[in-house]
PDB file of C-alpha atoms in Angstrom:
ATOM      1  CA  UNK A1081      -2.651  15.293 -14.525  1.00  0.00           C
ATOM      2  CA  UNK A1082      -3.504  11.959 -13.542  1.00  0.00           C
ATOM      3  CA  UNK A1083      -3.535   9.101 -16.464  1.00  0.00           C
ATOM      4  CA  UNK A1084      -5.921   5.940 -15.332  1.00  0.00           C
ATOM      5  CA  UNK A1085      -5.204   2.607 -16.995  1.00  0.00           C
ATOM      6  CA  UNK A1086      -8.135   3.210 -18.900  1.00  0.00           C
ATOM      7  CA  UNK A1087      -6.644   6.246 -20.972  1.00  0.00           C
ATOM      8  CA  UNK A1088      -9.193   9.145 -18.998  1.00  0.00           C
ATOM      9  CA  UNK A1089      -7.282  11.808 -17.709  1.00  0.00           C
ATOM     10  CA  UNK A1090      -7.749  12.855 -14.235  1.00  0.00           C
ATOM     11  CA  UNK A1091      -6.619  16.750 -13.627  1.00  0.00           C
ATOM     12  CA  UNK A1092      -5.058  17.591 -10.623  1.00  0.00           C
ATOM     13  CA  UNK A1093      -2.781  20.935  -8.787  1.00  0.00           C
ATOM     14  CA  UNK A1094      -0.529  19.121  -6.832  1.00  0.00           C
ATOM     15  CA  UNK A1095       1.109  15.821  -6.259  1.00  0.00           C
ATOM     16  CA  UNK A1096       3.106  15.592  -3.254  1.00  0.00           C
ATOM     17  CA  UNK A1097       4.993  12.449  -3.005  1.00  0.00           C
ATOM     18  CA  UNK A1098       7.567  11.149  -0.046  1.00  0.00           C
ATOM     19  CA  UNK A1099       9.506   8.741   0.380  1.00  0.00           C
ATOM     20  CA  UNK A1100      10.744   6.785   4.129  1.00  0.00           C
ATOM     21  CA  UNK A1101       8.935   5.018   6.500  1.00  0.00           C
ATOM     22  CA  UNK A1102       8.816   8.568   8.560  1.00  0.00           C
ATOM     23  CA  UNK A1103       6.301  11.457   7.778  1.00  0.00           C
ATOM     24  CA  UNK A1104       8.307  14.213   6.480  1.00  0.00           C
ATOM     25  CA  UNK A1105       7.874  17.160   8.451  1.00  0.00           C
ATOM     26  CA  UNK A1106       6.373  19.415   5.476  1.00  0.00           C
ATOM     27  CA  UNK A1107       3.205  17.928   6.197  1.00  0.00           C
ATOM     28  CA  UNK A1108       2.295  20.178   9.510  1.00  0.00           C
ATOM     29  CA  UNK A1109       2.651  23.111   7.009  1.00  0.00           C
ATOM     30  CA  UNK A1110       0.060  21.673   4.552  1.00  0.00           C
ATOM     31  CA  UNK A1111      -3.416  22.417   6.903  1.00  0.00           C
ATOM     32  CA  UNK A1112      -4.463  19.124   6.917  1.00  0.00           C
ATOM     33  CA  UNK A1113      -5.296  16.951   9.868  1.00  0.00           C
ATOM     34  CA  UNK A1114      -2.277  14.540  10.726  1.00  0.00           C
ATOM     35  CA  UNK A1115      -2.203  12.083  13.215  1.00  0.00           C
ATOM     36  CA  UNK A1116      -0.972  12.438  16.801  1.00  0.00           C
ATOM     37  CA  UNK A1117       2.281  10.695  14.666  1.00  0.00           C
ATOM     38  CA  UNK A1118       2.442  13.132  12.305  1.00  0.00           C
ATOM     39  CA  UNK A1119       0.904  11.418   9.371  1.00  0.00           C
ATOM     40  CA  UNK A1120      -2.305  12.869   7.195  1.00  0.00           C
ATOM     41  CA  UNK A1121      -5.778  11.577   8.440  1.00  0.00           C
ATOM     42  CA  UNK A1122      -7.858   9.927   5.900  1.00  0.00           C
ATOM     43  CA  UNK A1123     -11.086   7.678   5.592  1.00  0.00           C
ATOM     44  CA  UNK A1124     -11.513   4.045   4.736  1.00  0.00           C
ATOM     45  CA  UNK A1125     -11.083   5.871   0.901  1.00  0.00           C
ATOM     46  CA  UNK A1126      -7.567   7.815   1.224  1.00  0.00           C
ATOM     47  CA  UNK A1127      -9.862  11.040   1.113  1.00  0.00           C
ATOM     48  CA  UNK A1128      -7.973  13.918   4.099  1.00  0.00           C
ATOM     49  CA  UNK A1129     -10.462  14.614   6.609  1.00  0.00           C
ATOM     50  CA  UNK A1130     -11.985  17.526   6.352  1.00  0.00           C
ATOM     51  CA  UNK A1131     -10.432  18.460   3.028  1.00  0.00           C
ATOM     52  CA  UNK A1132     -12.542  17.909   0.171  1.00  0.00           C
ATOM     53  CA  UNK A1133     -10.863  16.416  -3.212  1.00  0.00           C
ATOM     54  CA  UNK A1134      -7.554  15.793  -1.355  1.00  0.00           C
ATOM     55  CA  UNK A1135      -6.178  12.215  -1.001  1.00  0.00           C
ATOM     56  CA  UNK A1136      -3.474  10.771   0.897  1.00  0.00           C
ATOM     57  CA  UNK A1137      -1.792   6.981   0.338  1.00  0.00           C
ATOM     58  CA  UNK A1138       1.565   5.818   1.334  1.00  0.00           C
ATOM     59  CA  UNK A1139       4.160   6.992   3.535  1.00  0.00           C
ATOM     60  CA  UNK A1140       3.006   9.665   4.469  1.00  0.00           C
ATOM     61  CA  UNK A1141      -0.600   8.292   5.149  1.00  0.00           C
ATOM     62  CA  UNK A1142      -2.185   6.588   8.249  1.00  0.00           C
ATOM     63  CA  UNK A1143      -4.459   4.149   6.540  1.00  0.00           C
ATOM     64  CA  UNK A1144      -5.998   1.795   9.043  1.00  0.00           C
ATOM     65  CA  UNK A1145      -8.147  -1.102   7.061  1.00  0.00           C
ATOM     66  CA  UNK A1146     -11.729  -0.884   8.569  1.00  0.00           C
ATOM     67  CA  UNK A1147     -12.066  -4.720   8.384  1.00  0.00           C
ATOM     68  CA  UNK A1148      -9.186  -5.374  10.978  1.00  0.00           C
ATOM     69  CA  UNK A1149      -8.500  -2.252  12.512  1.00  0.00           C
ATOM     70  CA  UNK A1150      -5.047  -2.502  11.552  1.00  0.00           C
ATOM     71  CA  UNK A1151      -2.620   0.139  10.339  1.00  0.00           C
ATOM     72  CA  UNK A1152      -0.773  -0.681   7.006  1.00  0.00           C
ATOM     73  CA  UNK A1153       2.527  -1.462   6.404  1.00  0.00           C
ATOM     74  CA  UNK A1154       4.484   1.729   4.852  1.00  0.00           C
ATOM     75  CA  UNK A1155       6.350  -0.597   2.185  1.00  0.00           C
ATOM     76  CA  UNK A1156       5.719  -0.785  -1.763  1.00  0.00           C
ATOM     77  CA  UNK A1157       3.659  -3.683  -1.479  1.00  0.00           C
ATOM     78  CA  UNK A1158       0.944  -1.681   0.064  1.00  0.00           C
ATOM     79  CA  UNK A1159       1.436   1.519  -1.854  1.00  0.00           C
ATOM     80  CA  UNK A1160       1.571  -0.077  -5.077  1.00  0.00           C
ATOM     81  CA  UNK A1161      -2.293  -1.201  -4.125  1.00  0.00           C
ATOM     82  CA  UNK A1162      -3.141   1.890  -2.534  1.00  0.00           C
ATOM     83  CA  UNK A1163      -2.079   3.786  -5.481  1.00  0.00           C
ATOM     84  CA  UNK A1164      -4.153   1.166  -7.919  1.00  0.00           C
ATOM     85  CA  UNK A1165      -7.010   1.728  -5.560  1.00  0.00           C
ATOM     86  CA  UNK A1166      -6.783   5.649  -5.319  1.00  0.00           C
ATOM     87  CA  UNK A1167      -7.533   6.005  -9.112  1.00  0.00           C
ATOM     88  CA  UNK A1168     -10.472   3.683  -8.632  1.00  0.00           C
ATOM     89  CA  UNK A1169     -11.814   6.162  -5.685  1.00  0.00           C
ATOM     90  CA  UNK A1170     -10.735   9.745  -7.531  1.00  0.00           C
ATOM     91  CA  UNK A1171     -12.886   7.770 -10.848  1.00  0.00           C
ATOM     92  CA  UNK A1172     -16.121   6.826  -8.412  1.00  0.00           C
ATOM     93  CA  UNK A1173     -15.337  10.247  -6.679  1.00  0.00           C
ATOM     94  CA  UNK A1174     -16.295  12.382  -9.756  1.00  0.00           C
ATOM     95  CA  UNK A1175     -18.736  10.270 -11.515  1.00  0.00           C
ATOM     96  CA  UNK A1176     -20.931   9.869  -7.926  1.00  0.00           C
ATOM     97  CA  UNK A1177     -20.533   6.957  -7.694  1.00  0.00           C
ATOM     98  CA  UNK A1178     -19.589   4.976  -4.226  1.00  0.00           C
ATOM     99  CA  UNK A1179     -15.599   4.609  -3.980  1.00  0.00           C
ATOM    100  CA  UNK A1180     -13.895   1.564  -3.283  1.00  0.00           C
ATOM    101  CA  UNK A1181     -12.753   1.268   0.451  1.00  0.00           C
ATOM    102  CA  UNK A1182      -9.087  -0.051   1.581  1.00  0.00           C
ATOM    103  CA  UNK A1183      -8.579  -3.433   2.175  1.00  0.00           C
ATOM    104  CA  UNK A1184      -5.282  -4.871   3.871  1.00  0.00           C
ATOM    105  CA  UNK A1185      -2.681  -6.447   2.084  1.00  0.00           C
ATOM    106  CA  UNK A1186      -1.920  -9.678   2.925  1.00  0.00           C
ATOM    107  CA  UNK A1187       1.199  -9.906   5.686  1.00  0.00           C
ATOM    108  CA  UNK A1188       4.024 -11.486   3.341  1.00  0.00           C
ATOM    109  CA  UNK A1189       7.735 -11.107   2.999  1.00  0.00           C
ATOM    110  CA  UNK A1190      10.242 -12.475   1.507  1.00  0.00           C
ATOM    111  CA  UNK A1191      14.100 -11.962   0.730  1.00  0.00           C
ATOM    112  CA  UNK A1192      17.083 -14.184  -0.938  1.00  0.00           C
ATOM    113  CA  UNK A1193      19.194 -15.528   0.839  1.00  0.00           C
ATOM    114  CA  UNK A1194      22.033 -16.734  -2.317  1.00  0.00           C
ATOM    115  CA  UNK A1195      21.849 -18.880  -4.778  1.00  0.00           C
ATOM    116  CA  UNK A1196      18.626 -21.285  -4.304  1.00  0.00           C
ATOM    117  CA  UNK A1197      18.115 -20.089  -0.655  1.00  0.00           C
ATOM    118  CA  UNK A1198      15.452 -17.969   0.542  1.00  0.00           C
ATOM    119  CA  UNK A1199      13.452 -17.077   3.531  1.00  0.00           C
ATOM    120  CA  UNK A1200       9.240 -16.258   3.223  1.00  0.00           C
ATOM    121  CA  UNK A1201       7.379 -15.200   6.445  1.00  0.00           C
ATOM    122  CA  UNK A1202       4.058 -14.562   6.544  1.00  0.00           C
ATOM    123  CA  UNK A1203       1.249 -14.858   9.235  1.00  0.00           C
ATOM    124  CA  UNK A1204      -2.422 -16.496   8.661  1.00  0.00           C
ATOM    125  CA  UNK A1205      -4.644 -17.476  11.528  1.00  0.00           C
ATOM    126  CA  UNK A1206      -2.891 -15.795  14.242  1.00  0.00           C
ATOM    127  CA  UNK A1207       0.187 -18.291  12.862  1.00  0.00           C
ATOM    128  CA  UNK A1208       3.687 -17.304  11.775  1.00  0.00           C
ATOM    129  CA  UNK A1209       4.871 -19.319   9.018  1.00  0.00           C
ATOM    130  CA  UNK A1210       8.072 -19.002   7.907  1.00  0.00           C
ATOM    131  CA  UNK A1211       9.529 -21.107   4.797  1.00  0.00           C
ATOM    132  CA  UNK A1212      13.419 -21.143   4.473  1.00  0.00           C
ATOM    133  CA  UNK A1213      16.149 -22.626   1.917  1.00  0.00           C
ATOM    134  CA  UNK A1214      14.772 -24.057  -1.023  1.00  0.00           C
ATOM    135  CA  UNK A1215      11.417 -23.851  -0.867  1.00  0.00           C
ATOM    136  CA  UNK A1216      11.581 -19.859   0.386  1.00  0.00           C
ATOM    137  CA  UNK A1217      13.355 -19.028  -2.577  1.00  0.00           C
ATOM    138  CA  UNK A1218      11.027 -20.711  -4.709  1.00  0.00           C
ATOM    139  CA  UNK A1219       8.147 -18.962  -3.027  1.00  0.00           C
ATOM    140  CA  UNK A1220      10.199 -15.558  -3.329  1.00  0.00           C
ATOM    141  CA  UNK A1221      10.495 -16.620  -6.693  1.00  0.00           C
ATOM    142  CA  UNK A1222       7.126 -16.829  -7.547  1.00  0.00           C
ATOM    143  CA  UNK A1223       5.963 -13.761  -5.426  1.00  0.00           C
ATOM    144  CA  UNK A1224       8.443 -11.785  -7.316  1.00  0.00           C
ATOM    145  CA  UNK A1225       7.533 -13.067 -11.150  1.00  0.00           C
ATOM    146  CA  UNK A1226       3.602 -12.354 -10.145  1.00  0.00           C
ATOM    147  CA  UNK A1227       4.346  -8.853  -9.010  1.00  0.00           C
ATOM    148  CA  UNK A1228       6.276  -8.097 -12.123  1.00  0.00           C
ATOM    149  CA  UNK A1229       2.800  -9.597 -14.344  1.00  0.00           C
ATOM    150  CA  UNK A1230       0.703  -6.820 -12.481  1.00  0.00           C
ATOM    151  CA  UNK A1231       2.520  -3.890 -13.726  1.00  0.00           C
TER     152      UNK A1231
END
């Protein structure tokens, strides 16, 4: 069973859940479409193609983001949202109603470096930006304390 953040119980037969930026190789014995990679198919709402009331996010996953076309990123940054979004689309899903569609996250890393010194990258307007020392470990700093408020 599935538990939303609003308390309603979802039920569901079987969670498969992976780990690694690979596709693990159980998947071809599942009967679901994959990818010429190996990954599961799905649509702009993690549903597999073909295969009513399944749904596929994270590593194992090819989610492209129908704005830009672009695949995302198989880190936790993007399946923590996925998974966030995936209970919104199961809810819309079985009440009718239309499901919310993926939507990129934003292109940002950002690691320590030692005491006070960081490095941030990230990439707007076709621009790499990349903050270092001080001022990337603030930023790394603040990226990590706002994470930790979403949970």
């Amino acid at each position: 069973m599935l538990t939303l953040s609003d308390g309603s119980i979802i039920p569901s037969g079987l969670c498969v859940w992976t780990l690694g930026l690979l596709p693990n190789p159980m998947l071809s014995s599942l009967g679901v479409p994959l990818t010429a990679d190996g990954y599961i198919a799905v649509d702009a709402s993690y549903r597999v193609q073909r295969a009513p009331g399944i749904y596929a996010i994270g590593d194992c996953a090819e989610i492209i983001d129908p704005a830009s076309g672009l695949a995302d990123g198989k880190t936790c940054k993007e399946a923590t949202a996925q998974a966030s979004r995936l209970a919104q689309v199961i809810a819309a899903d079985l009440m009718g109603r239309p499901a919310p569609t993926h939507k990129r996250f934003m292109d940002f890393f950002c690691f320590g470096l030692g005491p006070q010194r960081g490095i941030a990258w990230t990439r707007a307007w076709g621009i790499d930006m990349i903050f270092t020392g001080k001022l990337g470990w603030r930023l790394r700093e603040f990226t990590w304390k706002s994470a930790s408020l979403l949970k």
